[in-house]
Every structure is written in C-alpha cells, then in structure tokens.
C-alpha cells in the first residue's frame, strides 16, 4: 500500500477511531485515485498533484457512469487525505480547494408507514423457537430505539439498565449514547436471557443477541431476517428492505409526531443537525397534505 495512504489509514483508525468499514471506504477511494495517477501520469511527488489532475480522475469516473453521490464521496476522501498531509507538512497546499462537488438530488430515506408498522408489531407472528424470539427482539430494538445495525449486533447485556429503562450503545467514532427502552422491550430482553440459559449449554456470554448456534449475530444474518419481514405483502411502500429502513422509520415517525429535531439528532447519534434534517421533509409533506385537505383556500 502507498505509504501516504497507510499513514492516513492509521490516523483514521487510531486517532479518529473510525469503524473498519469507514476506514476501508476511504482506503479504497484513495487506492483507486493513486492507481489512476500512476497509470496516467506516472509516479510523481504528492506535492505535484494538482486540481487539474484530480478533476481529470473525476471526469474519468463520470465517463464510467459513476453517480454524483459516489463522486462526492470520493472527493470527500481526497479532501480529508490532502488535509491530513498538509497538517503533517508533507505538502504546502491542497489541490482540493479548487475542486467543486457535483450537485446531487437529495435522496429521501425509505420508511414504513405508521399503519404498516402496526401490522409488523401487532399482527405479525414469529416462529415459536429461538430464531423467532431473536427476530422479534431485532425488529423491536431497531424500530423503537433507532440504533444502527452495527450498534445492534454489538449490544452487550451489561449495557442494559433495567431499573432505569435504558441501554448504552457504542456508535460511530466509538461515541457512547444512552437510548430509552420501553417496558415491553425490557421484558422481552429479560425473557430472552432466561431462554438463552435454557437453550444453550455453551454460548457467547458477552453479546445480547445470538444466532441459533449461540454465537454473536453478524450483519448478513440480520439483513436476511429483517428483509424477510419487510417483504410481507402488507408492507407496500418500500424500495429497500434493509435494517436501516427501521432506523429511518423510527426518526420519521418521531418527527411526524412532533418530536424536537435536536432530540431526534441525539437519539440517532448524528454529529450535526444537517444529517437529521432530511427527516423534516416528510413532516413538511404531511403538513402540506393537511393544509390541502383542510384549508378553504388551499
């Protein structure tokens, strides 16, 4: 690996404490850029990379039909990389100051209608075995707390406070936050723990949610289980059927029912309000519909 990329990767991993997935995304983008650089221009000092060279790479990506969203992500990777090298004294200036981002259409988050979530949690029957018990808890935790998939599979039983009705999760950048738990979920967790001791002679005693083999959950398992439930014919509005849809649904339903934007931001673990504001769109659309149906001049 390019030594500059390696240094930057270690900085993201050990100082910024980014997740392995995020570090890999940055690294892949940078490796792609430096491969292009060497093939097209040959080896050159980092300080000789210009905005024109960067734009030529972005133009190549555009020719290969990369989306504006993908190109923006790669620009962000390069901006962070060159900013780091500037701080390290490797370069005197960054070429990224003269590189602009392409405009993107804001993609609204996919979410489940409130009536359809009633079906999901009130009428859907889970199998009467370990898989069904785990599936029920997975869906409830994702929808009722808004936690991320990575936070869900890394939940530890020691982070659940039954007395206070809350759970501590470890989010992006290893930042901890507290999420409230309903009595319903708290009771389900206690039942789950009791059944765990009955079912398994040997099992992972660290993590809360386990596979039928008594092992820690993994992303592919959760994706598959959630998708099977979100594919029910009663749920009609979804394009995507991933665990993240339940997080979007959690936030959208809170906003639609009058929750404070800052409170939703804190519950989701967003670093800034900008990431949370996308959920206000659905609230505004709902208000427009109410106005249209109710106002005499609408």
Coordinates of C-alpha atoms in Angstrom, one line a residue:
X1 CA 0.0 0.0 0.0
X2 CA 1.1 3.6 -0.7
X3 CA 2.9 4.8 2.5
X4 CA 0.9 8.0 2.4
X5 CA -2.4 6.1 2.3
X6 CA -1.1 3.8 5.1
X7 CA -0.3 6.7 7.4
X8 CA -3.7 8.3 6.7
X9 CA -5.5 4.9 7.3
X10 CA -3.8 4.6 10.7
X11 CA -4.8 8.1 11.6
X12 CA -8.4 7.3 10.8
X13 CA -8.2 4.0 12.7
X14 CA -6.4 5.0 15.8
X15 CA -6.9 8.8 16.3
X16 CA -10.3 9.4 14.7
X17 CA -11.4 5.9 15.8
X18 CA -13.5 5.3 12.6
X19 CA -15.1 2.0 12.1
X20 CA -13.3 -0.6 9.9
X21 CA -16.0 -0.2 7.2
X22 CA -15.4 3.6 7.1
X23 CA -11.6 3.2 7.0
X24 CA -11.9 0.7 4.2
X25 CA -14.1 3.0 2.2
X26 CA -11.5 5.9 2.5
X27 CA -8.7 3.5 1.6
X28 CA -10.4 2.0 -1.4
X29 CA -11.1 5.5 -2.8
X30 CA -7.5 6.6 -2.3
X31 CA -6.1 3.4 -3.8
X32 CA -8.3 4.0 -6.8
X33 CA -7.1 7.5 -7.3
X34 CA -3.4 6.6 -6.9
X35 CA -3.8 3.7 -9.4
X36 CA -5.2 6.2 -11.9
X37 CA -2.4 8.7 -11.1
X38 CA 0.4 6.1 -11.7
X39 CA -1.2 4.7 -14.9
X40 CA -2.0 8.1 -16.4
X41 CA 0.8 10.4 -15.2
X42 CA 3.5 8.0 -13.8
X43 CA 5.0 8.4 -10.4
X44 CA 5.1 11.9 -9.0
X45 CA 5.7 13.6 -5.7
X46 CA 2.5 14.2 -3.7
X47 CA 3.1 18.0 -3.8
X48 CA 2.8 17.9 -7.6
X49 CA -0.7 16.6 -7.7
X50 CA -2.9 19.5 -9.0
X51 CA -6.6 20.2 -9.1
X52 CA -6.5 19.6 -12.8
X53 CA -5.2 16.1 -12.2
X54 CA -7.9 15.4 -9.6
X55 CA -10.6 16.7 -12.0
X56 CA -9.3 14.5 -14.8
X57 CA -9.8 11.5 -12.5
X58 CA -13.3 12.7 -11.6
X59 CA -14.1 13.1 -15.3
X60 CA -13.0 9.5 -15.9
X61 CA -15.3 8.3 -13.2
X62 CA -18.1 10.3 -14.8
X63 CA -17.4 8.6 -18.1
X64 CA -17.6 5.3 -16.3
X65 CA -21.1 6.4 -15.2
X66 CA -20.3 6.8 -11.5
X67 CA -23.2 8.6 -9.8
X68 CA -22.8 12.1 -8.4
X69 CA -23.2 10.6 -4.9
X70 CA -20.2 8.3 -5.5
X71 CA -18.1 11.1 -6.9
X72 CA -18.9 13.3 -4.0
X73 CA -17.8 10.5 -1.6
X74 CA -14.5 10.2 -3.4
X75 CA -14.0 14.0 -3.3
X76 CA -14.6 13.9 0.5
X77 CA -12.0 11.1 0.8
X78 CA -9.4 13.1 -1.1
X79 CA -10.2 16.3 0.8
X80 CA -9.6 14.6 4.1
X81 CA -6.5 12.9 2.8
X82 CA -4.8 16.0 1.5
X83 CA -5.9 18.0 4.6
X84 CA -4.1 15.4 6.7
X85 CA -0.9 15.5 4.5
X86 CA -1.0 19.4 4.8
X87 CA -1.1 19.1 8.6
X88 CA 1.8 16.6 8.5
X89 CA 3.9 19.0 6.5
X90 CA 4.1 16.6 3.5
X91 CA 2.6 19.2 1.1
X92 CA 2.4 23.0 1.2
X93 CA -1.1 23.3 -0.2
X94 CA -4.0 21.1 -1.1
X95 CA -5.3 20.8 -4.6
X96 CA -8.8 20.1 -3.3
X97 CA -9.5 23.8 -2.6
X98 CA -10.1 24.2 -6.4
X99 CA -12.3 21.1 -6.8
X100 CA -16.0 21.5 -6.6
X101 CA -18.6 18.9 -5.9
X102 CA -21.3 17.9 -8.4
X103 CA -24.9 18.6 -7.4
X104 CA -26.9 15.7 -6.2
X105 CA -30.6 15.1 -5.8
X106 CA -31.4 14.6 -2.2
X107 CA -32.5 11.0 -1.7
X108 CA -35.2 10.8 0.8
X109 CA -35.0 8.0 3.3
X110 CA -37.2 5.0 2.8
X111 CA -39.6 4.4 5.8
X112 CA -42.6 2.3 6.7
X113 CA -46.0 3.9 7.2
X114 CA -47.3 4.0 10.7
X115 CA -50.3 1.7 9.9
X116 CA -47.9 -0.8 8.4
X117 CA -45.7 -0.8 11.5
X118 CA -48.8 -1.6 13.5
X119 CA -49.1 -4.8 11.4
X120 CA -45.4 -5.5 11.8
X121 CA -45.5 -5.4 15.6
X122 CA -49.2 -6.2 16.5
X123 CA -50.2 -8.8 13.9
X124 CA -47.1 -10.5 12.5
X125 CA -46.5 -13.9 14.1
X126 CA -43.0 -15.0 14.9
X127 CA -42.0 -18.7 15.0
X128 CA -42.0 -20.3 18.4
X129 CA -38.3 -21.0 18.6
X130 CA -35.0 -19.3 19.2
X131 CA -35.0 -17.7 15.7
X132 CA -38.5 -16.2 16.2
X133 CA -37.5 -14.9 19.7
X134 CA -34.4 -13.2 18.3
X135 CA -36.2 -11.9 15.2
X136 CA -38.9 -10.2 17.4
X137 CA -36.2 -8.5 19.5
X138 CA -34.2 -7.4 16.5
X139 CA -37.2 -5.7 14.9
X140 CA -38.3 -4.1 18.1
X141 CA -34.8 -2.7 19.0
X142 CA -34.2 -1.3 15.5
X143 CA -37.6 0.4 15.3
X144 CA -38.1 1.5 18.9
X145 CA -34.6 2.8 19.6
X146 CA -33.3 3.8 16.1
X147 CA -30.0 2.2 16.7
X148 CA -27.7 1.3 13.8
X149 CA -27.1 -2.3 12.7
X150 CA -23.5 -2.3 14.0
X151 CA -24.8 -1.0 17.3
X152 CA -27.4 -3.7 17.5
X153 CA -25.1 -6.7 16.9
X154 CA -22.5 -5.3 19.4
X155 CA -25.1 -4.8 22.2
X156 CA -23.9 -6.3 25.5
X157 CA -26.2 -7.5 28.2
X158 CA -24.1 -5.5 30.7
X159 CA -25.1 -2.2 28.9
X160 CA -28.8 -2.7 29.6
X161 CA -30.1 -0.9 32.7
X162 CA -33.5 -2.5 33.5
X163 CA -34.0 -0.2 36.5
X164 CA -33.6 3.0 34.5
X165 CA -35.2 1.5 31.4
X166 CA -32.2 2.4 29.1
X167 CA -29.4 0.9 27.1
X168 CA -25.9 2.2 26.3
X169 CA -24.7 1.9 22.7
X170 CA -21.4 2.4 21.1
X171 CA -21.8 4.4 17.9
X172 CA -19.6 5.9 15.1
X173 CA -16.2 7.1 16.3
X174 CA -16.7 5.0 19.4
X175 CA -19.1 7.6 20.9
X176 CA -21.4 6.3 23.5
X177 CA -25.0 7.4 23.9
X178 CA -28.0 6.3 26.0
X179 CA -31.2 5.2 24.4
X180 CA -34.5 4.7 26.3
X181 CA -36.1 1.2 26.5
X182 CA -39.8 0.6 26.8
X183 CA -41.0 -1.8 29.4
X184 CA -42.1 -4.1 26.6
X185 CA -38.6 -4.4 25.2
X186 CA -37.1 -4.6 28.7
X187 CA -39.4 -7.5 29.5
X188 CA -38.5 -9.2 26.1
X189 CA -34.8 -8.9 26.9
X190 CA -35.3 -10.5 30.3
X191 CA -37.3 -13.3 28.8
X192 CA -34.6 -13.7 26.1
X193 CA -31.9 -14.0 28.7
X194 CA -33.9 -16.7 30.6
X195 CA -34.5 -18.7 27.4
X196 CA -30.8 -18.3 26.5
X197 CA -29.7 -20.2 29.6
X198 CA -32.3 -22.9 29.0
X199 CA -31.4 -23.4 25.3
X200 CA -27.6 -23.4 25.2
X201 CA -25.2 -25.3 27.3
X202 CA -22.4 -23.2 25.8
X203 CA -22.9 -19.8 24.2
X204 CA -21.4 -16.3 23.8
X205 CA -22.0 -14.7 27.2
X206 CA -20.8 -11.2 26.1
X207 CA -23.3 -10.2 23.5
X208 CA -27.0 -9.8 23.9
X209 CA -28.3 -11.2 20.6
X210 CA -27.3 -14.6 19.4
X211 CA -27.8 -16.9 16.4
X212 CA -29.4 -20.3 16.8
X213 CA -25.9 -21.7 17.3
X214 CA -25.4 -19.5 20.3
X215 CA -22.9 -17.2 18.5
X216 CA -22.8 -13.4 18.2
X217 CA -25.0 -12.0 15.4
X218 CA -23.4 -10.9 12.2
X219 CA -24.6 -8.3 9.6
X220 CA -25.6 -10.8 6.9
X221 CA -27.8 -12.7 9.4
X222 CA -29.7 -9.5 10.5
X223 CA -30.1 -8.3 6.9
X224 CA -31.6 -11.6 5.8
X225 CA -34.0 -11.8 8.8
X226 CA -35.2 -8.2 8.5
X227 CA -35.7 -8.4 4.8
X228 CA -37.9 -11.4 5.2
X229 CA -40.3 -9.5 7.4
X230 CA -40.2 -6.2 5.4
X231 CA -41.1 -8.2 2.3
X232 CA -44.6 -9.0 3.7
X233 CA -47.3 -8.1 1.2
X234 CA -48.9 -5.8 3.9
X235 CA -45.8 -3.5 3.7
X236 CA -46.3 -1.8 0.4
X237 CA -44.2 1.3 0.2
X238 CA -40.6 0.2 0.5
X239 CA -37.9 0.2 -2.2
X240 CA -35.2 -1.0 0.2
X241 CA -35.8 -3.7 2.8
X242 CA -32.7 -3.3 5.0
X243 CA -32.3 -2.9 8.8
X244 CA -31.5 0.8 8.2
X245 CA -35.1 1.3 7.0
X246 CA -36.3 0.7 10.6
X247 CA -33.9 3.4 11.8
X248 CA -35.3 5.8 9.1
X249 CA -38.8 4.8 10.2
X250 CA -38.0 5.5 13.9
X251 CA -36.8 9.0 13.0
X252 CA -39.6 9.8 10.6
X253 CA -42.4 8.7 13.0
X254 CA -40.8 10.8 15.8
X255 CA -40.7 13.9 13.6
X256 CA -44.2 13.3 12.3
X257 CA -45.5 13.2 15.8
X258 CA -43.9 16.5 16.9
X259 CA -40.5 15.4 18.3
X260 CA -37.9 18.1 18.7
X261 CA -35.2 17.9 15.9
X262 CA -32.3 18.2 18.4
X263 CA -33.7 15.4 20.4
X264 CA -34.0 13.2 17.3
X265 CA -30.4 14.1 16.4
X266 CA -29.2 13.0 19.8
X267 CA -31.2 9.7 19.7
X268 CA -29.8 8.9 16.3
X269 CA -26.2 9.8 17.3
X270 CA -25.7 12.3 14.5
X271 CA -22.8 14.6 14.7
X272 CA -24.7 17.6 13.3
X273 CA -28.3 18.7 12.6
X274 CA -27.6 18.5 8.8
X275 CA -27.9 14.7 8.8
X276 CA -31.1 14.8 10.8
X277 CA -32.9 17.5 8.8
X278 CA -33.6 15.1 5.9
X279 CA -36.4 13.7 8.1
X280 CA -38.2 17.1 8.3
X281 CA -39.1 16.7 4.6
X282 CA -41.7 14.0 5.3
X283 CA -43.1 16.2 8.1
X284 CA -43.4 19.1 5.8
X285 CA -45.1 17.0 3.2
X286 CA -47.6 15.8 5.8
X287 CA -48.4 19.3 6.8
X288 CA -48.9 20.3 3.1
X289 CA -51.4 17.4 2.8
X290 CA -53.3 18.5 6.0
X291 CA -53.4 22.1 4.7
X292 CA -54.6 21.0 1.3
X293 CA -57.4 18.9 2.7
X294 CA -58.5 21.3 5.5
X295 CA -57.9 24.9 4.4
X296 CA -60.8 26.5 2.4
X297 CA -58.4 28.4 0.2
X298 CA -55.9 25.5 -0.4

